[in-house]
Short mmCIF file of C-alpha atoms in Angstrom, two decimals:
data_model
loop_
_atom_site.label_atom_id
_atom_site.label_comp_id
_atom_site.label_asym_id
_atom_site.label_seq_id
_atom_site.Cartn_x
_atom_site.Cartn_y
_atom_site.Cartn_z
CA MET D 39 -135.22 -12.41 -296.74
CA ARG D 40 -137.26 -15.74 -296.20
CA SER D 41 -135.62 -17.34 -299.14
CA ILE D 42 -132.39 -17.56 -297.33
CA LEU D 43 -133.60 -18.16 -293.70
CA LEU D 44 -133.64 -21.80 -292.55
CA ALA D 45 -135.71 -22.74 -289.11
CA ALA D 46 -133.02 -23.52 -286.41
CA GLY D 47 -134.08 -25.53 -283.07
CA PHE D 48 -137.33 -27.34 -282.22
CA LEU D 49 -140.66 -26.20 -283.90
CA VAL D 50 -140.20 -22.75 -285.36
CA ALA D 51 -141.42 -23.34 -288.33
CA ALA D 52 -144.86 -21.36 -288.91
CA SER D 53 -147.84 -23.66 -289.68
CA ASN D 54 -151.19 -23.21 -290.99
CA ALA D 55 -152.92 -25.92 -289.05
CA TRP D 56 -154.26 -23.40 -286.56
CA ALA D 57 -156.58 -20.37 -287.49
CA GLY D 58 -158.76 -18.38 -285.40
CA ASP D 59 -158.67 -17.19 -281.77
CA THR D 60 -159.18 -20.80 -280.31
CA PRO D 61 -158.92 -24.31 -281.80
CA PRO D 62 -161.89 -26.34 -282.16
CA PRO D 63 -162.60 -28.67 -279.02
CA ILE D 64 -161.22 -31.53 -280.95
CA PRO D 65 -159.22 -30.65 -283.72
CA PRO D 66 -159.04 -33.38 -286.49
CA ALA D 67 -155.89 -35.70 -286.46
CA PRO D 68 -153.38 -34.50 -288.99
CA SER D 69 -152.54 -37.97 -290.37
CA PRO D 70 -153.19 -41.70 -289.84
CA TYR D 71 -151.05 -43.75 -287.81
CA ARG D 72 -148.48 -45.87 -289.63
CA ASN D 73 -147.03 -49.24 -288.83
CA VAL D 74 -148.77 -49.12 -285.39
CA PRO D 75 -150.25 -52.39 -283.93
CA VAL D 76 -153.95 -52.46 -284.20
CA GLU D 77 -154.26 -52.48 -280.46
CA VAL D 78 -152.06 -49.87 -279.93
CA ARG D 79 -153.62 -47.61 -282.60
CA SER D 80 -156.99 -47.97 -281.49
CA TYR D 81 -155.86 -47.05 -277.75
CA LEU D 82 -154.29 -43.95 -279.15
CA GLU D 83 -157.24 -42.94 -281.05
CA GLN D 84 -159.70 -43.50 -278.24
CA ALA D 85 -157.14 -41.43 -275.92
CA ARG D 86 -157.02 -38.60 -278.14
CA LYS D 87 -160.58 -38.24 -278.28
CA ALA D 88 -160.95 -38.66 -274.42
CA ASP D 89 -157.98 -35.93 -273.84
CA PHE D 90 -159.71 -32.97 -275.51
CA LEU D 91 -162.88 -33.37 -273.07
CA PRO D 92 -162.75 -30.54 -270.89
CA ASP D 93 -164.35 -32.22 -268.24
CA PRO D 94 -161.83 -34.29 -265.80
CA LEU D 95 -164.66 -36.78 -264.83
CA ALA D 96 -165.83 -37.29 -268.47
CA ARG D 97 -162.33 -37.65 -269.65
CA CYS D 98 -161.39 -39.87 -266.96
CA LEU D 99 -164.61 -41.97 -267.78
CA ALA D 100 -163.88 -41.84 -271.60
CA TRP D 101 -160.22 -43.09 -271.40
CA PRO D 102 -159.77 -46.60 -272.92
CA VAL D 103 -158.70 -49.58 -271.48
CA ILE D 104 -155.12 -50.67 -271.62
CA PRO D 105 -154.71 -53.77 -274.10
CA GLY D 106 -154.84 -56.87 -272.39
CA ALA D 107 -156.46 -55.59 -269.16
CA GLN D 108 -158.32 -57.56 -266.54
CA TRP D 109 -159.76 -54.83 -264.61
CA PRO D 110 -163.06 -55.66 -262.39
CA ASP D 111 -166.35 -54.34 -263.49
CA GLY D 112 -166.81 -50.94 -261.93
CA LEU D 113 -163.23 -50.28 -261.12
CA VAL D 114 -163.06 -47.43 -263.78
CA GLN D 115 -166.21 -45.69 -262.42
CA ALA D 116 -165.21 -46.07 -258.94
CA HIS D 117 -161.64 -44.95 -259.37
CA CYS D 118 -162.70 -41.99 -261.68
CA GLU D 119 -165.30 -40.70 -259.10
CA ASN D 120 -162.85 -40.97 -256.30
CA GLU D 121 -160.52 -38.81 -257.65
CA TYR D 122 -162.68 -36.24 -259.57
CA LEU D 123 -165.78 -35.56 -257.91
CA PRO D 124 -165.80 -32.66 -255.67
CA HIS D 125 -164.04 -33.22 -252.31
CA LEU D 126 -162.85 -30.75 -249.50
CA SER D 127 -160.35 -28.28 -250.38
CA SER D 128 -158.88 -25.44 -247.91
CA ALA D 129 -160.87 -22.83 -249.66
CA GLU D 130 -163.92 -24.97 -248.99
CA LEU D 131 -163.21 -25.47 -245.37
CA ASP D 132 -162.30 -21.77 -244.77
CA LYS D 133 -165.89 -20.74 -246.26
CA HIS D 134 -167.80 -23.51 -243.84
CA LEU D 135 -165.70 -21.81 -240.96
CA GLN D 136 -166.19 -18.21 -241.70
CA GLU D 137 -169.99 -18.65 -242.41
CA GLY D 138 -170.54 -20.73 -239.37
CA ARG D 139 -171.70 -23.47 -241.43
CA ILE D 140 -169.55 -26.26 -240.16
CA ASP D 141 -172.34 -28.30 -239.40
CA ALA D 142 -173.39 -28.75 -243.09
CA LEU D 143 -169.84 -30.04 -244.13
CA GLU D 144 -170.12 -32.83 -241.29
CA ALA D 145 -173.56 -33.62 -242.37
CA LYS D 146 -172.25 -34.14 -245.89
CA LEU D 147 -169.07 -36.22 -244.61
CA GLY D 148 -171.31 -38.18 -242.51
CA ALA D 149 -173.73 -38.97 -245.18
CA GLU D 150 -170.29 -40.15 -247.41
CA LEU D 151 -169.47 -42.45 -244.37
CA GLU D 152 -172.70 -44.26 -244.53
CA ARG D 153 -172.25 -44.85 -248.25
CA HIS D 154 -168.99 -46.49 -247.21
CA TYR D 155 -170.92 -49.54 -245.33
CA SER D 156 -173.70 -49.55 -247.71
CA ASP D 157 -174.60 -52.35 -250.16
CA LYS D 158 -176.81 -50.93 -252.49
CA ASP D 159 -174.91 -47.35 -252.74
CA PHE D 160 -171.75 -48.07 -251.63
CA SER D 161 -168.53 -45.46 -252.21
CA GLU D 162 -165.19 -44.77 -250.95
CA ASN D 163 -165.48 -41.22 -251.40
CA VAL D 164 -165.44 -40.23 -247.95
CA HIS D 165 -161.65 -40.69 -248.19
CA ALA D 166 -161.43 -38.27 -251.02
CA HIS D 167 -162.33 -35.32 -248.91
CA PHE D 168 -159.18 -35.58 -247.05
CA PHE D 169 -156.76 -35.91 -250.06
CA GLU D 170 -155.42 -32.21 -249.68
CA VAL D 171 -155.18 -32.15 -245.89
CA GLY D 172 -151.70 -31.92 -245.03
CA GLY D 173 -148.85 -29.95 -243.25
CA GLY D 174 -148.07 -26.39 -243.54
CA SER D 175 -149.27 -23.41 -242.07
CA GLU D 176 -152.75 -22.88 -243.89
CA TRP D 177 -153.80 -26.56 -243.24
CA GLY D 178 -152.54 -25.85 -239.45
CA ARG D 179 -154.88 -22.87 -239.15
CA LEU D 180 -157.81 -24.47 -240.60
CA THR D 181 -158.00 -27.66 -238.83
CA GLN D 182 -157.21 -25.79 -235.45
CA ALA D 183 -160.40 -23.75 -236.11
CA TRP D 184 -162.39 -26.59 -237.11
CA LEU D 185 -161.51 -28.47 -234.08
CA GLU D 186 -162.51 -25.15 -232.00
CA ALA D 187 -165.50 -25.02 -234.04
CA SER D 188 -166.52 -28.76 -233.44
CA PRO D 189 -164.37 -30.32 -230.64
CA GLU D 190 -166.49 -33.57 -230.98
CA SER D 191 -166.24 -34.04 -234.50
CA PRO D 192 -164.52 -37.10 -235.43
CA PHE D 193 -164.04 -35.69 -238.94
CA ALA D 194 -161.81 -32.75 -237.27
CA HIS D 195 -159.90 -34.95 -235.70
CA VAL D 196 -158.81 -36.96 -238.50
CA ALA D 197 -158.16 -33.54 -240.15
CA ARG D 198 -156.07 -32.61 -237.59
CA GLY D 199 -154.23 -36.01 -237.30
CA HIS D 200 -153.38 -35.57 -241.14
CA TRP D 201 -151.83 -32.21 -240.70
CA ASN D 202 -149.74 -33.54 -237.72
CA ARG D 203 -148.68 -36.51 -239.91
CA GLY D 204 -147.58 -33.83 -242.80
CA MET D 205 -145.73 -31.85 -240.43
CA ALA D 206 -143.94 -35.24 -239.10
CA VAL D 207 -142.97 -35.92 -242.71
CA MET D 208 -141.69 -32.20 -243.34
CA ALA D 209 -139.74 -32.38 -239.98
CA ARG D 210 -138.20 -35.64 -241.31
CA GLY D 211 -137.00 -34.36 -244.47
CA GLY D 212 -135.84 -36.33 -247.34
CA LYS D 213 -132.09 -36.80 -246.55
CA TRP D 214 -130.39 -39.75 -245.25
CA ALA D 215 -130.91 -40.72 -241.68
CA SER D 216 -126.73 -40.03 -241.19
CA GLU D 217 -127.29 -36.28 -242.93
CA THR D 218 -130.48 -35.59 -241.06
CA PRO D 219 -130.06 -33.51 -237.30
CA ARG D 220 -131.44 -35.46 -234.34
CA GLU D 221 -133.65 -32.66 -233.62
CA ASN D 222 -135.49 -33.36 -236.99
CA PHE D 223 -136.35 -36.71 -235.72
CA GLU D 224 -137.43 -35.14 -232.15
CA ARG D 225 -139.90 -32.92 -234.09
CA MET D 226 -141.00 -35.80 -236.41
CA GLU D 227 -141.71 -37.91 -233.21
CA ALA D 228 -143.41 -35.29 -231.32
CA TYR D 229 -145.62 -34.44 -234.53
CA GLY D 230 -146.28 -38.38 -234.86
CA ASP D 231 -147.54 -38.75 -231.25
CA ALA D 232 -149.72 -35.78 -231.96
CA ALA D 233 -151.20 -37.39 -234.84
CA ILE D 234 -151.93 -40.74 -233.15
CA ALA D 235 -153.77 -39.01 -230.58
CA SER D 236 -155.97 -37.13 -233.08
CA TYR D 237 -156.64 -40.20 -234.83
CA GLU D 238 -157.44 -42.47 -231.61
CA ARG D 239 -159.87 -39.51 -230.57
CA ALA D 240 -161.55 -39.97 -233.87
CA LEU D 241 -161.94 -43.44 -233.74
CA GLU D 242 -163.59 -43.13 -229.99
CA LEU D 243 -166.29 -40.69 -231.52
CA GLU D 244 -166.81 -42.97 -234.64
CA PRO D 245 -165.17 -46.39 -234.73
CA ARG D 246 -165.98 -46.99 -238.31
CA LEU D 247 -163.97 -44.25 -239.79
CA THR D 248 -161.26 -46.04 -241.55
CA GLU D 249 -159.49 -42.96 -242.75
CA ALA D 250 -158.22 -42.77 -238.88
CA HIS D 251 -157.01 -46.28 -239.22
CA ALA D 252 -155.07 -45.36 -242.28
CA GLY D 253 -153.61 -42.16 -240.57
CA ILE D 254 -152.41 -44.47 -237.94
CA ILE D 255 -150.59 -46.96 -240.17
CA SER D 256 -148.96 -44.21 -242.26
CA VAL D 257 -147.43 -42.54 -238.88
CA ALA D 258 -146.50 -45.83 -237.44
CA ARG D 259 -144.54 -46.64 -240.74
CA LEU D 260 -142.05 -43.85 -239.78
CA GLY D 261 -141.27 -46.14 -237.14
CA GLY D 262 -141.48 -47.13 -233.36
CA ARG D 263 -145.38 -47.63 -233.38
CA GLU D 264 -145.42 -51.25 -234.36
CA GLU D 265 -148.32 -52.20 -231.73
CA ALA D 266 -150.26 -49.04 -233.01
CA MET D 267 -150.25 -50.06 -236.30
CA LYS D 268 -151.12 -53.91 -235.71
CA ARG D 269 -153.86 -52.48 -233.67
CA ALA D 270 -155.30 -50.10 -236.33
CA VAL D 271 -154.90 -53.17 -238.92
CA ARG D 272 -157.18 -55.47 -236.85
CA GLN D 273 -159.74 -53.16 -236.17
CA ALA D 274 -159.89 -51.84 -239.64
CA ARG D 275 -160.20 -55.24 -241.12
CA LYS D 276 -163.04 -56.23 -239.25
CA LEU D 277 -164.78 -53.00 -240.34
CA ALA D 278 -164.25 -52.94 -243.92
CA PRO D 279 -161.65 -55.76 -244.97
CA ALA D 280 -161.62 -54.27 -248.61
CA CYS D 281 -161.27 -50.60 -247.97
CA ARG D 282 -158.84 -48.87 -250.24
CA ALA D 283 -157.70 -46.42 -247.67
CA TRP D 284 -156.14 -48.61 -244.87
CA GLY D 285 -155.17 -51.33 -247.38
CA HIS D 286 -152.99 -48.95 -249.27
CA ALA D 287 -151.31 -47.40 -246.32
CA LEU D 288 -150.52 -51.02 -245.06
CA MET D 289 -149.30 -51.90 -248.38
CA VAL D 290 -146.97 -49.20 -248.54
CA ALA D 291 -146.01 -49.90 -245.12
CA LEU D 292 -145.06 -53.53 -246.14
CA GLU D 293 -143.17 -52.45 -248.98
CA PRO D 294 -139.04 -53.43 -248.38
CA ARG D 295 -138.02 -49.93 -248.34
CA TRP D 296 -140.34 -49.81 -245.16
CA GLY D 297 -138.95 -52.94 -243.58
CA GLY D 298 -141.44 -55.40 -244.99
CA SER D 299 -141.25 -57.85 -248.15
CA TYR D 300 -142.71 -58.88 -251.37
CA PRO D 301 -144.18 -62.23 -249.71
CA GLN D 302 -145.99 -59.95 -247.04
CA MET D 303 -147.17 -57.68 -249.67
CA ALA D 304 -148.66 -60.80 -251.90
CA GLN D 305 -150.06 -62.31 -248.79
CA PHE D 306 -152.15 -59.31 -247.80
CA ALA D 307 -153.20 -59.03 -251.37
CA GLU D 308 -154.50 -62.73 -251.40
CA THR D 309 -156.96 -61.65 -248.47
CA LEU D 310 -158.47 -58.89 -250.92
CA GLU D 311 -159.29 -61.07 -253.65
CA PRO D 312 -162.45 -62.22 -252.31
CA TYR D 313 -164.01 -58.87 -252.24
CA ILE D 314 -162.92 -57.43 -255.29
CA ALA D 315 -165.94 -58.18 -257.57
CA GLU D 316 -168.10 -56.21 -254.83
CA ARG D 317 -165.63 -53.59 -254.03
CA PRO D 318 -163.76 -53.07 -257.20
CA MET D 319 -161.42 -50.47 -255.72
CA ALA D 320 -159.54 -53.16 -253.68
CA ALA D 321 -157.94 -54.23 -257.14
CA ILE D 322 -155.75 -51.21 -256.91
CA VAL D 323 -154.58 -52.18 -253.43
CA ALA D 324 -153.93 -56.03 -254.37
CA ALA D 325 -151.70 -54.94 -257.66
CA MET D 326 -149.67 -52.93 -255.52
CA PRO D 327 -146.78 -55.77 -255.07
CA LEU D 328 -146.50 -55.75 -258.88
CA VAL D 329 -146.71 -51.85 -258.89
CA SER D 330 -144.03 -51.83 -256.01
CA LEU D 331 -141.78 -54.09 -257.93
CA ALA D 332 -141.69 -52.74 -261.00
CA ASN D 333 -140.82 -49.21 -259.55
CA GLN D 334 -137.98 -50.74 -257.58
CA LEU D 335 -136.59 -52.27 -261.04
CA TYR D 336 -137.04 -48.80 -262.26
CA ARG D 337 -135.22 -47.03 -259.93
CA ALA D 338 -132.28 -49.71 -260.29
CA GLU D 339 -132.41 -48.83 -264.18
CA LYS D 340 -133.14 -52.30 -265.14
CA TRP D 341 -135.34 -51.20 -267.85
CA SER D 342 -136.28 -54.47 -269.37
CA GLU D 343 -137.28 -56.10 -266.27
CA ALA D 344 -139.19 -53.01 -265.25
CA GLU D 345 -141.08 -52.78 -268.29
CA THR D 346 -142.27 -56.44 -268.01
CA VAL D 347 -143.35 -56.14 -264.35
CA ALA D 348 -144.85 -52.71 -265.21
CA ARG D 349 -146.82 -54.11 -268.15
CA GLU D 350 -148.22 -56.76 -266.13
CA ALA D 351 -149.40 -54.59 -263.49
CA THR D 352 -151.16 -52.43 -265.94
CA ARG D 353 -153.50 -55.29 -266.50
CA HIS D 354 -154.90 -55.59 -263.32
CA THR D 355 -154.85 -51.66 -261.66
CA THR D 356 -155.70 -48.26 -263.13
CA HIS D 357 -153.08 -47.02 -260.46
CA ARG D 358 -150.69 -44.42 -262.77
CA ALA D 359 -147.60 -45.31 -261.11
CA PRO D 360 -146.63 -48.64 -263.61
CA TYR D 361 -148.06 -46.53 -266.48
CA TYR D 362 -145.36 -44.01 -265.93
CA ASP D 363 -142.93 -46.98 -265.23
CA ALA D 364 -143.62 -48.99 -268.45
CA GLY D 365 -143.54 -45.88 -270.43
CA VAL D 366 -140.22 -44.42 -269.35
CA ALA D 367 -138.37 -48.00 -269.31
CA LEU D 368 -139.44 -48.52 -272.90
CA LEU D 369 -138.07 -45.12 -273.68
CA ARG D 370 -134.68 -46.00 -272.07
CA GLN D 371 -134.45 -49.23 -274.24
CA ASP D 372 -132.75 -48.87 -277.56
CA SER D 373 -135.06 -51.52 -278.84
CA GLY D 374 -138.30 -50.17 -276.78
CA ASN D 375 -141.09 -49.45 -278.89
CA ARG D 376 -142.02 -45.54 -278.96
CA TRP D 377 -145.68 -46.01 -280.04
CA GLU D 378 -146.07 -48.24 -276.83
CA ALA D 379 -144.14 -45.97 -274.71
CA LEU D 380 -146.47 -43.14 -275.74
CA MET D 381 -149.69 -45.43 -275.17
CA TYR D 382 -148.34 -46.13 -271.18
CA LEU D 383 -147.48 -42.55 -270.83
CA LEU D 384 -150.92 -41.43 -271.82
CA GLY D 385 -152.25 -44.05 -269.23
CA GLU D 386 -150.19 -42.33 -266.74
CA SER D 387 -152.07 -38.88 -267.56
CA ARG D 388 -155.42 -40.39 -266.46
CA PHE D 389 -155.32 -39.60 -262.87
CA PRO D 390 -153.96 -36.66 -260.91
CA PRO D 391 -151.77 -35.27 -259.98
CA GLY D 392 -149.82 -36.46 -262.79
CA ASN D 393 -145.73 -36.01 -263.43
CA ALA D 394 -144.39 -33.34 -265.34
CA TYR D 395 -141.55 -35.36 -266.98
CA ALA D 396 -143.90 -37.82 -268.28
CA ALA D 397 -146.20 -34.95 -269.52
CA ARG D 398 -143.18 -33.61 -271.73
CA GLN D 399 -142.27 -37.17 -272.80
CA ARG D 400 -145.80 -37.41 -273.93
CA GLY D 401 -146.00 -34.09 -275.87
CA HIS D 402 -142.65 -34.93 -277.48
CA LEU D 403 -143.67 -38.19 -278.78
CA ILE D 404 -147.25 -37.03 -279.98
CA TRP D 405 -145.61 -34.55 -281.98
CA GLU D 406 -142.65 -36.67 -283.34
CA LEU D 407 -144.86 -39.37 -284.02
CA THR D 408 -148.11 -38.17 -285.31
CA GLY D 409 -147.31 -34.44 -286.16
CA ASP D 410 -150.27 -33.54 -284.10
CA VAL D 411 -149.55 -30.09 -282.61
CA ASP D 412 -152.96 -29.89 -281.33
CA TRP D 413 -152.62 -32.97 -279.08
CA ALA D 414 -149.09 -32.56 -277.98
CA ARG D 415 -150.20 -29.08 -276.73
CA LEU D 416 -152.27 -30.58 -274.20
CA SER D 417 -149.56 -32.45 -272.51
CA ILE D 418 -146.81 -29.76 -272.90
CA GLU D 419 -149.40 -27.40 -271.32
CA ARG D 420 -149.93 -29.79 -268.38
CA ALA D 421 -146.41 -30.31 -267.99
CA VAL D 422 -145.71 -26.36 -267.57
CA ALA D 423 -148.59 -26.12 -265.38
CA LEU D 424 -146.90 -28.86 -262.75
CA GLU D 425 -143.31 -27.28 -263.29
CA PRO D 426 -143.52 -23.95 -264.35
CA GLU D 427 -139.84 -23.27 -263.30
CA ASN D 428 -138.87 -26.23 -265.79
CA GLY D 429 -136.88 -24.57 -268.75
CA LEU D 430 -137.37 -27.44 -271.05
CA GLY D 431 -141.10 -27.44 -270.72
CA GLN D 432 -141.12 -23.71 -271.35
CA TRP D 433 -138.95 -24.11 -274.31
CA MET D 434 -141.38 -26.92 -275.72
CA LEU D 435 -144.41 -24.87 -275.03
CA GLY D 436 -142.69 -21.95 -277.35
CA GLY D 437 -142.16 -24.48 -280.08
CA ILE D 438 -145.86 -25.67 -279.94
CA HIS D 439 -147.06 -21.86 -279.83
CA ALA D 440 -144.82 -20.88 -282.65
CA THR D 441 -145.69 -23.98 -285.07
CA GLN D 442 -149.60 -22.89 -284.47
CA GLY D 443 -148.35 -19.01 -285.30
CA ARG D 444 -148.90 -17.88 -281.85
CA VAL D 445 -146.24 -15.37 -281.95
CA ASP D 446 -146.90 -13.60 -278.70
CA GLU D 447 -147.48 -16.79 -276.66
CA ALA D 448 -144.48 -18.25 -278.05
CA GLU D 449 -142.18 -15.34 -276.94
CA ALA D 450 -143.69 -15.24 -273.60
CA ALA D 451 -142.82 -19.19 -273.13
CA TYR D 452 -139.58 -18.68 -274.57
CA LEU D 453 -138.83 -15.77 -272.20
CA GLU D 454 -139.55 -18.08 -269.42
CA ALA D 455 -137.18 -20.69 -270.85
CA MET D 456 -134.50 -18.30 -271.02
CA ARG D 457 -134.25 -18.18 -267.28
CA ASP D 458 -133.09 -21.66 -267.45
CA PRO D 459 -129.14 -21.53 -268.61
CA GLU D 460 -129.40 -24.92 -270.13
CA HIS D 461 -131.98 -23.69 -272.43
CA ARG D 462 -131.40 -19.89 -272.55
CA ARG D 463 -129.54 -20.11 -275.90
CA SER D 464 -131.98 -22.35 -277.61
CA ALA D 465 -134.61 -20.17 -276.61
CA LEU D 466 -133.04 -17.05 -277.68
CA THR D 467 -132.26 -18.72 -281.00
CA ASN D 468 -135.90 -19.92 -281.44
CA ILE D 469 -137.50 -16.88 -280.76
CA THR D 470 -135.22 -14.80 -283.18
CA SER D 471 -135.76 -17.01 -285.58
CA LEU D 472 -139.57 -16.87 -285.48
CA LEU D 473 -139.68 -13.16 -285.28
CA ILE D 474 -137.80 -13.10 -288.60
CA MET D 475 -139.71 -15.60 -290.41
CA GLU D 476 -142.86 -13.39 -289.30
CA ASN D 477 -141.21 -10.50 -291.00
CA GLN D 478 -140.88 -8.95 -287.28
CA VAL D 479 -137.18 -8.38 -287.85
CA PRO D 480 -137.09 -5.01 -285.47
CA ARG D 481 -138.67 -6.88 -282.80
CA ALA D 482 -136.16 -9.60 -283.34
CA ALA D 483 -133.24 -7.34 -282.92
CA ARG D 484 -132.98 -7.28 -279.31
CA TYR D 485 -132.79 -11.07 -278.94
CA VAL D 486 -129.95 -10.75 -281.51
CA GLU D 487 -128.19 -8.39 -279.60
CA THR D 488 -128.31 -10.56 -276.65
CA LEU D 489 -127.18 -13.79 -278.71
CA THR D 490 -124.28 -12.13 -280.16
CA THR D 491 -123.33 -10.54 -276.62
CA GLU D 492 -123.61 -13.68 -274.58
CA TYR D 493 -122.79 -16.18 -277.08
CA PRO D 494 -120.21 -14.43 -279.46
CA ASP D 495 -119.00 -17.50 -280.76
CA TYR D 496 -122.09 -18.81 -281.80
CA GLY D 497 -122.58 -18.76 -285.56
CA TRP D 498 -126.63 -18.38 -285.64
CA GLY D 499 -126.48 -15.34 -283.57
CA TRP D 500 -124.05 -13.43 -286.30
CA PHE D 501 -126.48 -15.02 -289.17
CA TYR D 502 -129.50 -13.21 -287.52
CA LYS D 503 -127.17 -10.21 -286.99
CA THR D 504 -126.51 -9.91 -290.63
CA LEU D 505 -130.21 -10.08 -291.42
CA VAL D 506 -131.28 -7.59 -288.71
CA VAL D 507 -128.41 -4.84 -290.48
CA ILE D 508 -129.71 -5.76 -293.94
CA ASP D 509 -133.51 -5.15 -292.86
CA ARG D 510 -132.26 -2.00 -291.15
CA LYS D 511 -130.90 -0.62 -294.07
CA GLY D 512 -134.48 -1.41 -296.24
CA GLY D 513 -133.59 -4.87 -297.25
CA THR D 514 -130.47 -4.08 -299.84
CA PHE D 515 -127.25 -3.25 -299.05
CA SER D 516 -124.08 -2.60 -301.12
CA PRO D 517 -121.09 -5.57 -301.00
CA ASP D 518 -118.88 -2.76 -299.84
CA ASP D 519 -121.19 -2.00 -296.79
CA LYS D 520 -118.68 -2.35 -293.73
CA GLU D 521 -121.58 -2.94 -291.18
CA VAL D 522 -123.31 -5.85 -293.16
CA MET D 523 -119.75 -7.50 -294.01
CA ALA D 524 -118.71 -7.47 -290.54
CA ALA D 525 -121.60 -9.17 -289.29
CA PHE D 526 -121.43 -11.53 -292.03
CA ASP D 527 -117.38 -12.23 -291.57
CA LYS D 528 -118.37 -12.78 -287.80
CA PHE D 529 -121.17 -15.47 -289.21
CA GLU D 530 -118.64 -17.39 -291.62
CA GLN D 531 -116.03 -17.50 -288.78
CA THR D 532 -118.27 -18.54 -286.13
CA ALA D 533 -120.46 -21.03 -288.14
CA ASP D 534 -120.46 -24.66 -286.84
CA PRO D 535 -118.67 -27.02 -289.38
CA ASP D 536 -120.66 -29.65 -288.19
CA ASP D 537 -123.79 -27.81 -288.74
CA PRO D 538 -124.81 -28.27 -292.53
CA GLU D 539 -127.65 -26.04 -292.20
CA GLN D 540 -125.06 -23.01 -291.00
CA LEU D 541 -122.58 -24.00 -293.70
CA ARG D 542 -125.40 -23.67 -296.33
CA GLN D 543 -126.25 -20.25 -294.89
CA VAL D 544 -122.61 -19.15 -295.39
CA GLN D 545 -122.60 -20.17 -298.94
CA ALA D 546 -126.03 -18.64 -299.59
CA LEU D 547 -124.83 -15.27 -298.37
CA ARG D 548 -121.36 -15.71 -300.10
CA ASP D 549 -122.89 -16.47 -303.46
CA SER D 550 -125.44 -13.42 -303.02
CA HIS D 551 -122.33 -11.15 -302.10
CA ARG D 552 -120.68 -12.26 -305.13
CA ARG D 553 -123.45 -11.98 -307.45
CA MET D 554 -123.99 -8.42 -306.28
CA ARG D 555 -120.33 -7.56 -306.63
CA GLU D 556 -120.48 -8.75 -310.40
CA MET D 557 -123.65 -7.01 -311.07
CA MET D 558 -122.11 -3.65 -309.84
CA ASP D 559 -118.68 -4.28 -311.70
CA GLU D 560 -120.63 -4.86 -314.89
CA ALA D 561 -122.82 -1.44 -313.93
CA ASP D 562 -119.69 0.25 -313.78
CA ALA D 563 -118.17 -1.26 -316.84
CA ARG D 564 -121.47 -0.07 -318.90
CA MET D 565 -121.01 3.43 -317.38
CA GLU D 566 -117.07 3.67 -318.27
CA GLY D 567 -117.91 2.52 -322.09
CA ARG D 568 -120.64 5.13 -322.46
CA ALA D 569 -118.28 7.84 -320.91
CA GLY D 570 -115.61 6.77 -323.44
CA LYS D 571 -117.73 7.01 -326.41
CA PRO D 572 -117.01 10.13 -328.92
#
């Protein structure tokens, strides 16, 4: 049966590249890179080693520098720590509240705030503890409980401000203003007012807490609070002129889509230049005019221009956005270098949260260009974790597992992919093919029935139906077997004339049938000859 079965679809052929229950921590690369510029190859080789490191902070720190980068000293360390060192989560806040240990949390935040103003032990990690705080019922409950437990805490007031800000954004929604009900804007305004009040109270209690200034700027960006924004910017500039938190919020507010302009963004970036050597995270803010322009060009589908600007942005910042724009813009151009596209999309994966589309593209490129299924699996698994409902990601994960001989895992992923109408038939085809190739034909039978029932004009379904029937009959059949021939006839009728694989299988089955008929005719003739002898 194996001799007449050809793999159909993506990554369904079994592979001997993996053995055992778990792969090695860093599996050996299957083949060297060919026709790849030296600097790109070096980046890819280093990125592969870093990608397999299980600790997110170690992975971030080990990530290679993009070719041509002019990053300031200390930027990588500061940015990686800012993203990956432990910070406040809803579960941790709830635990402190339940155990009556909110003072310990605030002492920790207070120590981080002191580091924000330290020359010897400077850090911006105080802001990272507020990364997860947003709208929704859970954060609403927790921030209210924090305020009740510690009403004079500036950190509690900032957290409550962030919750109100998140609720304001949720109230606004993502539709055009003309399509948004007036009551949505009214609720947005009410939440925005509450957020501003919380931030201002936080600053009364602790004037140095620039996280509150950043919050005011973000809320003011929603409209109608220009004076509040100007006041927050003046105060924050005096306290910490190179603070990434409020600087990033202001740069976003200065983007053209919010009523600003690129000259205004560039002017603000110039004010940060004197501080970058001592405060390297300021480089991320200073590069935002380029980052924003690259994204605008990307959204306008001006792929060549977007690529050029995004490439330049990556030389100055570790911010993941231009890496995404550069990588995808390269893929959208017929002349785009796919190796370089992979390099930039790998750079996009360095910091959270990551983009599922970029992860799928990375996984596809890694597999296509290098054949490195172990490495491709990392990106596909991340894509599925980010968007488990995406049928394409599950379909690709099924292919990865199939290639590594993980039949059960492949089946589970393909079952998820089958929920997506766009990928249902392909997922059915691939799991059927895999199970038959693994000599698990009875297990494949139910998928074959689904294929032939839901897609009666699909040739591969009837091909597999033919194989299932033959297997059920012990692997042999008479050329006069009506059930086998009915399935074969349906395959011949529905085979895609533009698919050479299906046409070859039709010919193979036809030849097999002819040989069997000839053998039976010869046997009948011999028997007749013997019967006719005296």
